[in-house]
Amino acid sequence: MSESKANSTEFKHKIKVHEEIIRVMLFASAAASILITVGIVVILGRESIPFFADPRVTFREFFGSTRWQPQIEAFGVWPLVTATMMTSGIAMLVAGPIGLFVAIYLSEYATQRVRSWLKPVLEILSGIPTVVYGYFALTFMTPLLRSIFGNDIVEIYNTGSAGLVIGVLIIPLVSSLAEDALSAVPVSLREAAYGLGGTKMETALRVVLPAAISGIAASFIVALSRAVGETMIVSLAAGAGPNFTFNPFRAAETITGHIVRISGGDIGYDTLDYNSVFALGLLLFLITLTLNMISRRIVTKYREVYE
Amino acid sequence: MSEFATTNHYGTETDTRENISRRRTAGTIWRYVFYLSTSIAVMALVILILNIISGAFGYVAVKNTIEPETLSERGAPLTELSSEELIAILEANVSTGLLRRLNFEEPLAERSLDDLVELVRIRVVNPQIEETWNLFPSIFNRREIDEWMNTKAEPGTRLEFRVWLTARFIVSPQNPDPQFAGVRTAILGSLWMILITIVFAFPLGVGAAIYLEEYARDTFVNRIIRVNIYNLSGVPSIIYGLLGLAFFVRIMGPITSGAVFGASATTDPTGRTVLSAGLTLGLLILPIIIISSQEAIRAVPQSLRESSYGLGGTKWQTIWHHVIPASFDRILTGAILAVSRATGDTATLILTGAATVIFIDPRSLFTQFTALPIQIYQWSARPQGAFRNVAAAAIIVLLVLLLTMNAFAIIMRDRIRKRRLM
């Protein structure tokens, strides 16, 4: 009797240790995600310090000059930033309205049957690798723009073509997030609007849309962050070489495009080029992180809560 | 409101009618706007796919450097020649250095007939592409092609219809000439990479998800982990590429290049290996796997856990024998979606140094490699038409690979569901 009791406590103890080991291992894998963030911040910081510490680069030049030409040691980040703004701005002009309208159509107008094939189609659109979109921009969108506006106006590489195609890429992102927000609006709100004599469109645009506005705003910001970080489309279609221009038909290099071009070749460690890439990466990381945090803030803070 | 004051609060009857018909018109217009937007999105996908298919077929204008009929005394086509004749042609037309190299790889006399014909075609006949057309121009714009042939083509140029996506394209290694280029090295590189990514990210991601859903209380640390995972999922892949370049390729170079393990001299000493790329992609998809697995685990009904506890199961026994089996189908689907994201990712690979010119298949974790997206990127970026065609063919291979992975995920999921019902 007492022997079996001893065995049982021993057994319990064994299980306890076993369970504890597993718990610690699982916690370690969850904590690994923190290590990734720490890794990103430390690496980007560590490798860009030599860039800003270099006598050939000054902070004022980096944020104040409109010329980025590493060959003559000009490191003003603005041409890369404006090109990024051009491509992601154009992308948002395409994906903002279209994505939102698709979301309204899906949540308010479409029948169950249409939804059952339309949603997978949109998912396919977002599942296609971006390098394929780059090919599309180069072999379809650019020739299309050139045949519409003329070969002398539209350059072979241009931010317009890249921006339009990024827009196509992020339509599904906007539409799926915005649709989630629209569907979360309770049916009772719609019924109240109909009861007051509102048409379908008035209900959708003046009742459901305002009620879901925080989720929609968040979806726009997430999409913008995606467009800013988009790399392959711009490096194939937007052009190679920084160019301070706001003309969408001219070539210009974005932050991401520049990083890819510089580090694509055999880049020597601890050169100014190598470190500049990390400085640009840090800038890009801060921009996208800020956008993502804003979108999360909007969702948690301004969400209308219904019972 | 004041102009209606003479009648009643809502205006006259005509006003009301006008108002209603105006609202209806507005409703109709907006409805068409919604239809139009949706069709633009669907059309974009259709055009994208047609554009790729169009690129993978079409006419080419080719000019042989030496006409094959002039090579043998009989004037017979290459396929009708014997091995001896083909070898004689090679010996007569190819430089001695190349001949020695070919003999070193595999003696000419021991090679198969098909192999020899291919060699003569590449090395001696050496067809040069003058111009290419995609599928749709080839079908609908034949006149323009004929006109080009009549006015711009040099004598001896033939018009041929090419299918760029062939079995030979899939099984042959890379070649600097687009006509003989293949994606075998790239497919193998991609598969190696996917394997490393899965082995690294899947257990880690599912483990993290189990912790967050089953163990974590709402403490400060756990809240930070949650927010952090959400933020990580929004970090552009190029940033992960920079992380991989500085950490796996450079700092961990001795390990990822295999130097510490005494890997053979043929490996790359800089750490730009398939291992570095696979690990970097693992980091990239880790947050995605965690988030989708969390959702899968959250969907498991609480009653299942309670019944297990009720029978005396410990926490881990409950998770291992009940929660994971009940959510495994969804975990798997989410993971495969994440892996397809990794398979198509290009920016990370460029930064971690996937090489573009690789002729040998990857043989170990520590070899330099190339991958399908890298090939597509390189070929698309070339201005010559034929490279664009090859890029389109490679895109189809990549999309079929992704489709197969997703189909596999769906089949597995259904099978697991069926087994669970029994």
XYZ file of C-alpha atoms in Angstrom:
729
model
C 0.000 0.000 0.000
C 2.576 2.524 1.098
C 4.878 1.361 -1.705
C 2.260 2.102 -4.340
C 1.669 5.512 -2.774
C 5.376 6.257 -3.042
C 5.311 5.159 -6.660
C 2.378 7.395 -7.308
C 4.064 10.505 -5.889
C 7.161 9.680 -7.850
C 5.031 9.334 -10.945
C 3.317 12.648 -10.259
C 6.653 14.305 -9.792
C 7.918 12.878 -13.089
C 4.874 14.164 -14.927
C 5.262 17.562 -13.333
C 8.857 17.860 -14.511
C 7.899 16.607 -17.940
C 5.065 19.150 -18.213
C 7.288 21.954 -17.017
C 9.976 21.172 -19.586
C 7.403 21.289 -22.364
C 5.972 24.559 -21.081
C 9.417 26.155 -21.057
C 10.127 24.912 -24.582
C 6.857 26.321 -25.870
C 7.509 29.632 -24.141
C 10.938 29.708 -25.756
C 9.439 29.315 -29.225
C 6.969 32.125 -28.522
C 9.751 34.304 -27.189
C 11.783 33.572 -30.331
C 9.518 35.999 -32.159
C 10.800 38.744 -29.869
C 14.338 37.723 -30.752
C 13.513 38.293 -34.430
C 12.405 41.849 -33.739
C 15.429 42.464 -31.533
C 17.576 40.959 -34.282
C 16.100 43.250 -36.921
C 16.537 46.373 -34.788
C 20.056 45.480 -33.632
C 21.286 44.459 -37.085
C 19.784 47.453 -38.886
C 21.079 49.791 -36.190
C 24.516 48.233 -35.918
C 25.143 48.206 -39.657
C 23.840 51.720 -40.278
C 25.835 53.395 -37.493
C 29.063 53.249 -39.569
C 27.108 54.866 -42.414
C 26.002 57.881 -40.395
C 29.344 58.026 -38.575
C 31.217 58.245 -41.872
C 32.625 61.727 -42.544
C 31.334 61.544 -46.132
C 27.754 61.340 -44.870
C 25.984 63.807 -42.667
C 22.580 63.534 -41.061
C 21.609 66.855 -42.560
C 22.549 65.754 -46.021
C 20.711 62.446 -45.609
C 17.416 64.119 -44.740
C 17.938 67.401 -46.587
C 19.492 66.738 -49.962
C 17.650 65.730 -53.117
C 20.557 63.869 -54.626
C 21.497 60.222 -54.031
C 24.600 59.336 -55.999
C 26.932 57.023 -54.080
C 29.562 57.343 -56.860
C 30.117 61.028 -56.033
C 29.324 60.486 -52.350
C 26.002 62.306 -52.409
C 23.633 60.676 -49.955
C 20.376 62.628 -49.870
C 17.534 60.202 -49.329
C 14.765 62.301 -50.906
C 14.842 60.967 -54.485
C 14.343 57.448 -53.138
C 11.596 58.612 -50.781
C 9.715 60.541 -53.462
C 9.865 57.564 -55.831
C 8.473 55.369 -53.051
C 5.749 57.938 -52.446
C 4.943 57.994 -56.175
C 4.590 54.227 -56.553
C 2.688 53.671 -53.324
C 0.564 56.778 -53.876
C -0.491 55.599 -57.334
C -1.080 52.133 -55.922
C -3.390 53.563 -53.261
C -5.269 55.612 -55.879
C -6.025 52.306 -57.613
C -6.496 49.975 -54.661
C -8.217 52.390 -52.273
C -11.450 52.984 -54.206
C -11.487 49.670 -56.079
C -10.720 47.623 -52.972
C -13.338 49.501 -50.959
C -15.999 49.134 -53.676
C -15.245 45.421 -54.016
C -15.628 45.134 -50.243
C -18.974 46.970 -50.307
C -20.122 44.786 -53.193
C -19.061 41.604 -51.366
C -20.625 42.505 -48.051
C -23.790 44.338 -49.161
C -24.715 43.340 -52.711
C -23.248 39.972 -53.716
C -25.301 36.807 -53.396
C -23.852 33.812 -51.583
C -23.083 32.180 -54.933
C -21.105 35.128 -56.269
C -19.208 35.398 -53.003
C -18.266 31.730 -53.122
C -16.265 32.195 -56.323
C -15.269 35.850 -56.051
C -13.456 35.485 -52.737
C -11.196 32.632 -53.934
C -10.442 34.638 -57.094
C -9.300 37.558 -54.954
C -7.260 35.172 -52.824
C -5.497 33.880 -55.927
C -4.732 37.474 -56.869
C -3.036 38.014 -53.514
C -1.269 34.639 -53.609
C 0.592 35.253 -56.870
C 4.279 35.974 -56.182
C 5.210 39.620 -56.608
C 7.964 38.832 -59.108
C 5.188 37.655 -61.428
C 3.511 41.029 -61.006
C 6.841 42.592 -61.898
C 6.877 40.636 -65.144
C 3.284 41.761 -65.719
C 4.179 45.418 -65.181
C 7.111 45.187 -67.542
C 5.459 43.202 -70.353
C 1.874 44.430 -70.152
C 1.349 47.641 -68.190
C 4.330 49.577 -69.537
C 3.599 48.755 -73.218
C -0.045 49.660 -72.556
C 0.869 53.044 -71.062
C 3.308 53.661 -73.894
C 0.713 52.902 -76.541
C -1.799 55.221 -74.849
C 0.428 58.202 -74.045
C 3.170 57.803 -76.624
C 6.679 56.427 -76.495
C 8.358 59.834 -76.074
C 6.302 60.671 -72.981
C 6.435 57.324 -71.200
C 9.871 55.930 -70.504
C 10.522 52.168 -70.649
C 10.884 52.122 -66.883
C 8.434 54.352 -65.037
C 6.889 54.694 -61.606
C 3.363 54.868 -63.048
C 3.362 51.340 -64.406
C 4.862 49.956 -61.200
C 2.354 51.890 -59.082
C -0.651 50.675 -61.065
C 0.448 47.055 -60.761
C 1.161 47.385 -57.017
C -2.386 48.729 -56.856
C -3.686 45.511 -58.412
C -1.577 43.514 -55.966
C -3.049 45.205 -52.875
C -6.705 45.315 -54.004
C -7.370 41.949 -52.274
C -5.700 43.193 -49.100
C -7.954 46.268 -48.918
C -11.061 44.376 -49.968
C -10.715 41.498 -47.525
C -9.890 43.687 -44.505
C -12.558 46.255 -45.393
C -15.110 43.517 -45.967
C -14.396 42.113 -42.512
C -15.073 45.555 -41.089
C -18.303 45.986 -43.090
C -19.594 42.515 -42.223
C -18.996 43.200 -38.543
C -21.616 45.963 -38.634
C -24.759 44.400 -37.116
C -27.723 43.662 -39.364
C -29.980 45.639 -37.025
C -28.330 48.856 -38.189
C -29.144 48.032 -41.804
C -32.685 47.085 -40.888
C -33.126 50.386 -39.086
C -31.954 52.245 -42.194
C -34.327 50.300 -44.434
C -37.128 50.891 -41.963
C -36.600 54.635 -42.292
C -36.965 54.289 -46.063
C -33.316 54.278 -47.065
C -32.359 52.747 -50.401
C -29.806 49.959 -50.570
C -27.079 52.376 -51.629
C -27.973 54.896 -48.914
C -27.867 52.143 -46.328
C -24.532 50.903 -47.580
C -22.828 54.270 -48.003
C -24.403 56.353 -45.229
C -25.010 53.840 -42.482
C -22.802 50.752 -42.869
C -19.760 52.542 -44.251
C -19.522 55.172 -41.477
C -20.039 52.465 -38.867
C -17.102 50.487 -40.283
C -14.886 53.466 -41.018
C -12.201 52.597 -38.464
C -11.689 49.126 -39.942
C -11.620 50.573 -43.440
C -9.070 53.200 -42.485
C -6.961 50.474 -40.914
C -7.180 48.394 -44.093
C -5.972 51.368 -46.148
C -3.002 51.895 -43.868
C -2.031 48.222 -43.898
C -2.243 48.290 -47.697
C -0.131 51.448 -47.853
C 2.499 49.823 -45.669
C 2.520 46.829 -47.991
C 2.887 49.110 -51.025
C 5.787 50.998 -49.442
C 7.630 47.747 -48.737
C 6.878 46.190 -52.120
C 10.137 45.333 -53.823
C 10.058 43.134 -56.902
C 7.530 45.123 -58.941
C 9.455 48.362 -58.501
C 12.860 46.843 -59.071
C 11.673 45.334 -62.375
C 9.448 48.120 -63.678
C 10.175 51.439 -61.950
C 13.752 51.919 -63.061
C 17.316 51.635 -61.839
C 18.840 54.907 -60.726
C 17.629 57.493 -58.202
C 15.741 60.311 -59.833
C 14.121 63.248 -58.059
C 10.918 63.573 -60.050
C 7.170 63.629 -59.592
C 6.454 62.624 -63.177
C 4.843 59.157 -63.137
C 6.053 58.462 -66.673
C 9.716 58.789 -65.808
C 12.061 56.262 -64.286
C 12.903 56.565 -60.599
C 14.268 54.193 -58.018
C 12.430 53.508 -54.767
C 14.031 52.709 -51.394
C 13.382 48.998 -51.861
C 14.488 49.025 -55.502
C 17.760 50.656 -54.515
C 18.436 48.130 -51.748
C 17.905 45.246 -54.170
C 20.070 46.718 -56.909
C 22.978 47.557 -54.610
C 22.974 44.309 -52.670
C 22.128 42.094 -55.634
C 25.691 42.024 -56.863
C 28.674 40.908 -54.867
C 28.644 43.579 -52.225
C 31.743 43.955 -50.075
C 31.182 43.982 -46.313
C 31.837 47.217 -44.426
C 31.834 49.368 -47.523
C 29.813 52.568 -47.581
C 27.416 50.917 -50.065
C 26.861 47.968 -47.749
C 26.138 50.199 -44.774
C 23.943 52.596 -46.774
C 21.667 49.685 -47.638
C 21.101 49.045 -43.940
C 20.446 52.726 -43.258
C 17.769 52.661 -45.960
C 16.435 49.409 -44.508
C 16.165 51.062 -41.098
C 14.220 53.971 -42.607
C 11.896 51.560 -44.412
C 11.423 49.483 -41.256
C 10.492 52.572 -39.237
C 8.012 53.756 -41.888
C 6.212 50.407 -42.168
C 6.308 49.814 -38.409
C 4.729 53.217 -37.780
C 2.010 52.541 -40.350
C 1.240 49.121 -38.874
C 1.103 50.497 -35.347
C -1.232 53.304 -36.443
C -3.562 50.810 -38.099
C -3.632 48.609 -35.000
C -4.257 51.681 -32.862
C -7.185 52.745 -35.039
C -8.746 49.298 -34.874
C -8.479 48.926 -31.110
C -9.260 52.516 -30.189
C -11.982 53.650 -32.564
C -13.810 50.396 -33.084
C -17.558 50.780 -32.620
C -18.612 48.059 -30.244
C -22.117 46.703 -30.675
C -23.865 44.328 -28.370
C -35.817 73.179 -45.739
C -37.107 76.771 -45.971
C -38.185 76.519 -49.613
C -40.591 73.705 -48.723
C -42.125 75.661 -45.879
C -45.092 76.735 -48.020
C -46.360 73.161 -48.487
C -45.314 70.740 -45.765
C -42.174 69.514 -44.121
C -41.270 67.163 -46.987
C -42.101 69.456 -49.919
C -44.766 69.080 -52.600
C -45.717 65.738 -54.128
C -43.690 66.414 -57.259
C -40.706 67.254 -55.122
C -41.042 63.948 -53.340
C -41.345 62.024 -56.614
C -38.335 63.777 -58.055
C -36.470 63.126 -54.888
C -37.269 59.401 -54.978
C -36.345 58.988 -58.627
C -33.105 60.875 -58.016
C -32.251 58.573 -55.130
C -33.019 55.522 -57.237
C -30.798 56.779 -60.055
C -28.014 57.410 -57.596
C -28.503 53.898 -56.252
C -28.273 52.407 -59.742
C -25.165 54.398 -60.608
C -23.404 53.329 -57.436
C -24.396 49.729 -57.998
C -22.705 49.849 -61.396
C -19.655 51.446 -59.827
C -19.436 48.474 -57.457
C -19.914 45.998 -60.329
C -17.286 47.795 -62.369
C -14.717 47.794 -59.562
C -15.247 44.105 -58.974
C -14.901 43.305 -62.654
C -11.698 45.345 -62.838
C -10.221 43.195 -60.072
C -11.294 39.971 -61.785
C -10.181 41.232 -65.199
C -6.755 42.043 -63.765
C -6.306 38.405 -62.798
C -7.525 37.182 -66.198
C -5.226 39.561 -68.092
C -2.304 38.641 -65.849
C -2.735 34.943 -66.598
C -3.362 35.448 -70.332
C -0.288 37.670 -70.509
C 1.851 34.915 -69.002
C 0.416 32.206 -71.258
C 0.923 34.479 -74.234
C 4.575 34.876 -73.311
C 5.242 31.148 -73.146
C 4.342 30.428 -76.788
C 4.759 32.159 -80.109
C 6.698 32.611 -83.313
C 10.427 33.181 -83.409
C 12.592 34.191 -86.328
C 15.721 32.001 -86.177
C 18.840 32.008 -88.249
C 21.257 29.079 -88.043
C 24.940 29.883 -87.868
C 25.587 26.771 -89.970
C 22.768 25.000 -91.766
C 22.540 21.409 -90.491
C 22.051 20.000 -94.011
C 25.438 21.293 -95.102
C 27.212 19.500 -92.269
C 27.147 15.941 -93.559
C 28.152 14.872 -97.041
C 24.784 13.196 -97.606
C 22.904 16.397 -96.786
C 20.652 14.498 -94.394
C 18.969 16.113 -91.365
C 20.800 15.681 -88.045
C 18.413 13.099 -86.626
C 19.211 10.669 -89.431
C 22.960 10.711 -88.885
C 24.884 8.019 -87.057
C 26.931 8.604 -83.906
C 30.182 8.432 -85.836
C 29.042 11.083 -88.284
C 27.858 13.361 -85.485
C 31.146 12.991 -83.632
C 33.013 13.756 -86.831
C 30.946 16.924 -87.264
C 31.707 17.971 -83.706
C 35.420 17.297 -84.117
C 35.494 19.319 -87.313
C 33.587 22.347 -86.053
C 34.270 22.721 -82.336
C 37.419 24.140 -80.723
C 39.812 21.574 -79.231
C 39.474 23.086 -75.760
C 35.720 22.609 -75.736
C 36.098 19.141 -77.209
C 38.427 18.165 -74.394
C 35.975 19.517 -71.828
C 33.050 17.650 -73.373
C 35.102 14.452 -73.488
C 36.061 14.984 -69.864
C 32.413 15.309 -68.767
C 31.479 12.182 -70.666
C 33.428 10.692 -73.586
C 31.700 11.522 -76.874
C 31.827 7.916 -78.080
C 29.829 6.827 -75.034
C 27.113 9.445 -75.347
C 23.628 8.635 -76.591
C 22.482 9.603 -80.081
C 19.983 12.186 -78.772
C 22.669 13.739 -76.626
C 24.982 14.069 -79.624
C 22.279 15.595 -81.814
C 21.584 18.140 -79.053
C 25.313 18.907 -78.796
C 25.628 19.489 -82.528
C 22.540 21.691 -82.471
C 23.838 23.859 -79.644
C 27.535 23.968 -80.571
C 27.565 23.795 -84.353
C 24.211 24.715 -85.837
C 23.909 27.332 -83.099
C 20.598 28.952 -84.056
C 20.368 32.682 -83.314
C 17.053 34.271 -82.450
C 16.479 37.435 -84.445
C 13.031 38.346 -83.201
C 10.248 36.844 -81.076
C 6.504 37.288 -80.904
C 4.145 36.252 -78.140
C 1.148 33.965 -78.618
C -1.531 36.603 -79.208
C 0.427 38.623 -81.778
C 1.319 35.287 -83.404
C -2.355 34.440 -83.842
C -3.993 37.798 -84.444
C -1.207 39.791 -86.032
C 0.226 37.349 -88.524
C 0.427 39.997 -91.238
C 2.881 42.085 -89.244
C 5.093 39.027 -88.720
C 5.074 38.205 -92.437
C 5.927 41.808 -93.195
C 8.867 41.667 -90.779
C 10.059 38.466 -92.433
C 9.833 40.053 -95.868
C 11.502 43.340 -95.067
C 13.790 43.014 -92.080
C 14.821 39.382 -91.970
C 18.277 38.434 -93.175
C 18.474 35.675 -95.793
C 18.338 32.223 -94.256
C 16.022 33.279 -91.443
C 13.188 30.864 -90.768
C 9.945 31.461 -88.921
C 9.227 28.807 -86.293
C 6.452 28.350 -83.781
C 8.021 27.797 -80.361
C 6.562 26.303 -77.241
C 8.864 27.644 -74.549
C 7.510 25.463 -71.767
C 8.666 21.976 -72.725
C 9.748 18.874 -70.844
C 13.311 19.708 -71.880
C 12.942 23.170 -70.306
C 12.000 21.590 -66.986
C 14.749 18.971 -66.843
C 17.715 20.831 -68.301
C 20.079 22.945 -66.231
C 20.667 26.638 -66.771
C 22.155 27.867 -70.001
C 23.210 31.362 -71.004
C 21.370 30.884 -74.320
C 17.613 31.295 -73.714
C 16.809 28.656 -76.334
C 18.561 25.948 -74.359
C 17.927 27.314 -70.882
C 16.171 25.179 -68.306
C 14.920 25.433 -64.756
C 16.086 22.160 -63.246
C 18.673 23.767 -60.959
C 16.148 26.403 -59.972
C 13.389 23.899 -59.163
C 15.764 21.797 -57.069
C 17.062 24.927 -55.327
C 13.524 26.008 -54.511
C 12.636 22.549 -53.162
C 15.716 22.399 -50.918
C 14.900 25.838 -49.621
C 11.243 25.019 -48.934
C 12.295 21.918 -47.027
C 14.676 23.881 -44.787
C 12.047 26.570 -44.247
C 9.413 24.020 -43.185
C 11.710 22.084 -40.868
C 12.775 25.324 -39.199
C 9.577 27.374 -39.046
C 6.790 24.819 -38.647
C 7.662 23.364 -35.207
C 8.712 26.763 -33.895
C 5.574 28.477 -35.162
C 3.134 25.838 -33.950
C 4.939 25.693 -30.587
C 4.621 29.448 -30.181
C 0.947 29.311 -31.108
C 0.280 26.540 -28.558
C 1.993 28.563 -25.860
C 0.077 31.725 -26.672
C -3.317 30.016 -26.848
C -3.056 27.326 -24.154
C -0.554 28.535 -21.578
C -0.150 32.300 -21.757
C -2.021 34.407 -19.241
C -2.637 38.057 -19.927
C 0.676 39.232 -18.557
C 2.859 42.087 -19.729
C 5.370 39.784 -21.446
C 2.689 37.835 -23.265
C 0.960 40.987 -24.430
C 4.269 42.214 -25.842
C 4.752 38.897 -27.627
C 1.293 39.196 -29.197
C 1.741 42.780 -30.421
C 5.199 41.903 -31.610
C 3.998 38.997 -33.741
C 1.362 41.221 -35.322
C 3.980 43.865 -36.127
C 6.418 41.285 -37.486
C 3.809 40.041 -39.941
C 3.761 43.526 -41.461
C 7.503 43.881 -41.913
C 8.423 43.876 -45.630
C 10.303 40.805 -46.802
C 13.265 42.892 -47.910
C 13.942 43.757 -44.246
C 14.105 40.046 -43.465
C 16.492 39.833 -46.404
C 18.770 42.421 -44.756
C 18.553 40.490 -41.484
C 19.486 37.291 -43.317
C 22.366 38.993 -45.111
C 23.902 40.437 -41.969
C 23.110 37.545 -39.603
C 22.975 34.220 -41.431
C 25.292 35.056 -44.333
C 27.828 37.206 -42.552
C 27.889 36.653 -38.785
C 26.928 32.988 -38.913
C 28.933 32.534 -42.110
C 31.258 29.862 -40.710
C 28.245 27.732 -39.773
C 25.948 28.395 -42.734
C 28.792 27.859 -45.186
C 29.567 24.530 -43.532
C 33.182 25.505 -42.866
C 32.944 24.470 -39.191
C 31.695 21.060 -40.191
C 34.579 20.657 -42.589
C 32.364 20.664 -45.637
C 34.174 20.031 -48.897
C 36.055 22.684 -50.803
C 33.372 23.019 -53.471
C 31.032 24.806 -51.084
C 30.790 28.522 -50.835
C 32.838 29.985 -47.976
C 30.768 33.177 -47.668
C 27.586 31.681 -46.282
C 25.509 32.557 -49.332
C 24.052 29.077 -49.199
C 20.698 27.377 -49.460
C 20.782 26.990 -45.664
C 21.015 30.755 -45.050
C 18.190 31.455 -47.491
C 15.972 28.726 -46.054
C 16.459 29.984 -42.495
C 15.795 33.587 -43.515
C 12.572 32.578 -45.244
C 11.719 30.604 -42.101
C 11.919 33.826 -40.093
C 9.793 35.565 -42.717
C 6.907 33.120 -42.469
C 7.169 32.411 -38.736
C 4.681 35.164 -37.746
C 2.246 33.995 -40.444
C 2.401 30.400 -39.189
C 1.975 31.529 -35.582
C -1.080 33.665 -36.371
C -2.829 31.022 -38.486
C -2.064 28.242 -35.983
C -3.379 30.425 -33.157
C -6.655 30.822 -35.035
C -6.794 27.065 -35.621
C -6.218 26.262 -31.948
C -8.706 28.896 -30.831
C -11.390 27.174 -32.904
C -11.106 23.958 -30.861
C -14.149 23.787 -28.542
C -13.430 24.215 -24.843
C -15.550 21.139 -24.016
C -12.924 18.913 -25.639
C -10.265 20.200 -23.264
C -12.551 19.941 -20.267
C -13.470 16.328 -20.978
C -9.787 15.471 -21.214
C -9.046 17.183 -17.898
C -12.038 15.437 -16.424
C -10.515 12.072 -17.280
C -7.333 13.109 -15.482
C -5.299 14.224 -18.458
C -2.495 16.667 -17.815
C -2.233 19.904 -19.708
C 0.260 18.576 -22.237
C -1.631 15.286 -22.688
C -4.758 17.307 -23.426
C -2.914 19.435 -25.967
C -1.027 16.568 -27.614
C -3.869 14.066 -27.803
C -6.867 16.353 -28.276
C -6.173 19.972 -29.154
C -3.532 19.359 -31.824
C -5.345 16.510 -33.610
C -8.546 18.546 -33.595
C -6.903 21.580 -35.137
C -4.229 19.964 -37.266
C -6.100 20.331 -40.548
C -6.317 24.091 -40.129
C -2.757 24.383 -38.843
C -1.570 22.535 -41.936
C -3.563 24.688 -44.355
C -2.244 27.865 -42.768
C 1.315 26.561 -42.819
C 1.143 25.602 -46.480
C -0.206 29.031 -47.386
C 2.730 30.521 -45.511
C 5.174 28.219 -47.290
C 3.776 29.241 -50.669
C 4.469 32.818 -49.683
C 8.077 31.791 -48.986
C 8.340 29.898 -52.271
C 7.414 32.967 -54.285
C 9.457 35.422 -52.281
C 12.254 36.979 -54.297
C 13.602 39.993 -52.451
C 14.822 37.938 -49.502
C 16.635 35.549 -51.811
C 18.381 38.310 -53.734
C 19.677 39.768 -50.481
C 20.785 36.484 -48.950
C 22.672 35.906 -52.160
C 20.932 33.238 -54.182
C 23.287 33.092 -57.128
C 21.987 33.609 -60.618
C 24.491 31.606 -62.602
C 24.520 28.098 -61.229
C 24.840 25.058 -63.433
C 25.077 22.345 -60.796
C 22.243 20.875 -58.761
C 22.300 21.654 -55.045
C 23.681 18.641 -53.187
C 23.887 19.706 -49.576
C 22.776 22.397 -47.146
C 25.955 24.274 -47.831
C 25.798 24.719 -51.596
C 25.208 27.867 -53.525
C 21.914 27.702 -55.302
C 19.406 29.458 -57.465
C 15.630 29.387 -57.139
C 12.654 29.776 -59.450
C 11.738 33.362 -58.458
C 15.364 34.416 -58.903
C 15.415 32.944 -62.406
C 12.170 34.705 -63.274
C 13.555 37.991 -61.978
C 16.816 37.651 -63.879
C 15.180 36.630 -67.130
C 12.462 39.304 -66.931
C 15.063 41.981 -66.386
C 16.872 41.110 -69.645
C 15.854 43.290 -72.551
C 16.085 40.566 -75.235
C 12.717 39.125 -76.215
C 13.637 35.467 -75.908
C 14.504 35.869 -72.211
C 11.032 37.270 -71.590
C 9.566 34.130 -73.180
C 11.691 31.907 -70.981
C 10.645 33.991 -67.962
C 6.984 33.388 -68.824
C 7.625 29.644 -69.059
C 9.386 29.712 -65.674
C 6.463 31.657 -64.173
C 4.101 28.899 -65.301
C 6.365 26.318 -63.630
C 6.353 28.377 -60.407
C 2.592 28.862 -60.447
C 2.039 25.142 -61.077
C 4.363 24.361 -58.157
C 2.391 26.709 -55.887
C -0.898 25.277 -57.129
C 0.302 21.737 -56.431
C 1.286 22.707 -52.899
C -2.119 24.242 -52.261
C -3.959 21.302 -53.812
C -1.892 18.992 -51.605
C -2.912 21.078 -48.577
C -6.587 20.791 -49.469
C -6.369 17.017 -50.038
C -4.527 16.486 -46.751
C -7.025 18.635 -44.913
C -9.982 16.712 -46.304
C -8.352 13.394 -45.517
C -7.672 14.412 -41.927
C -11.250 15.655 -41.560
C -12.648 12.415 -42.915
C -10.530 10.319 -40.588
C -11.685 12.404 -37.654
C -15.330 11.867 -38.517
C -14.906 8.093 -38.526
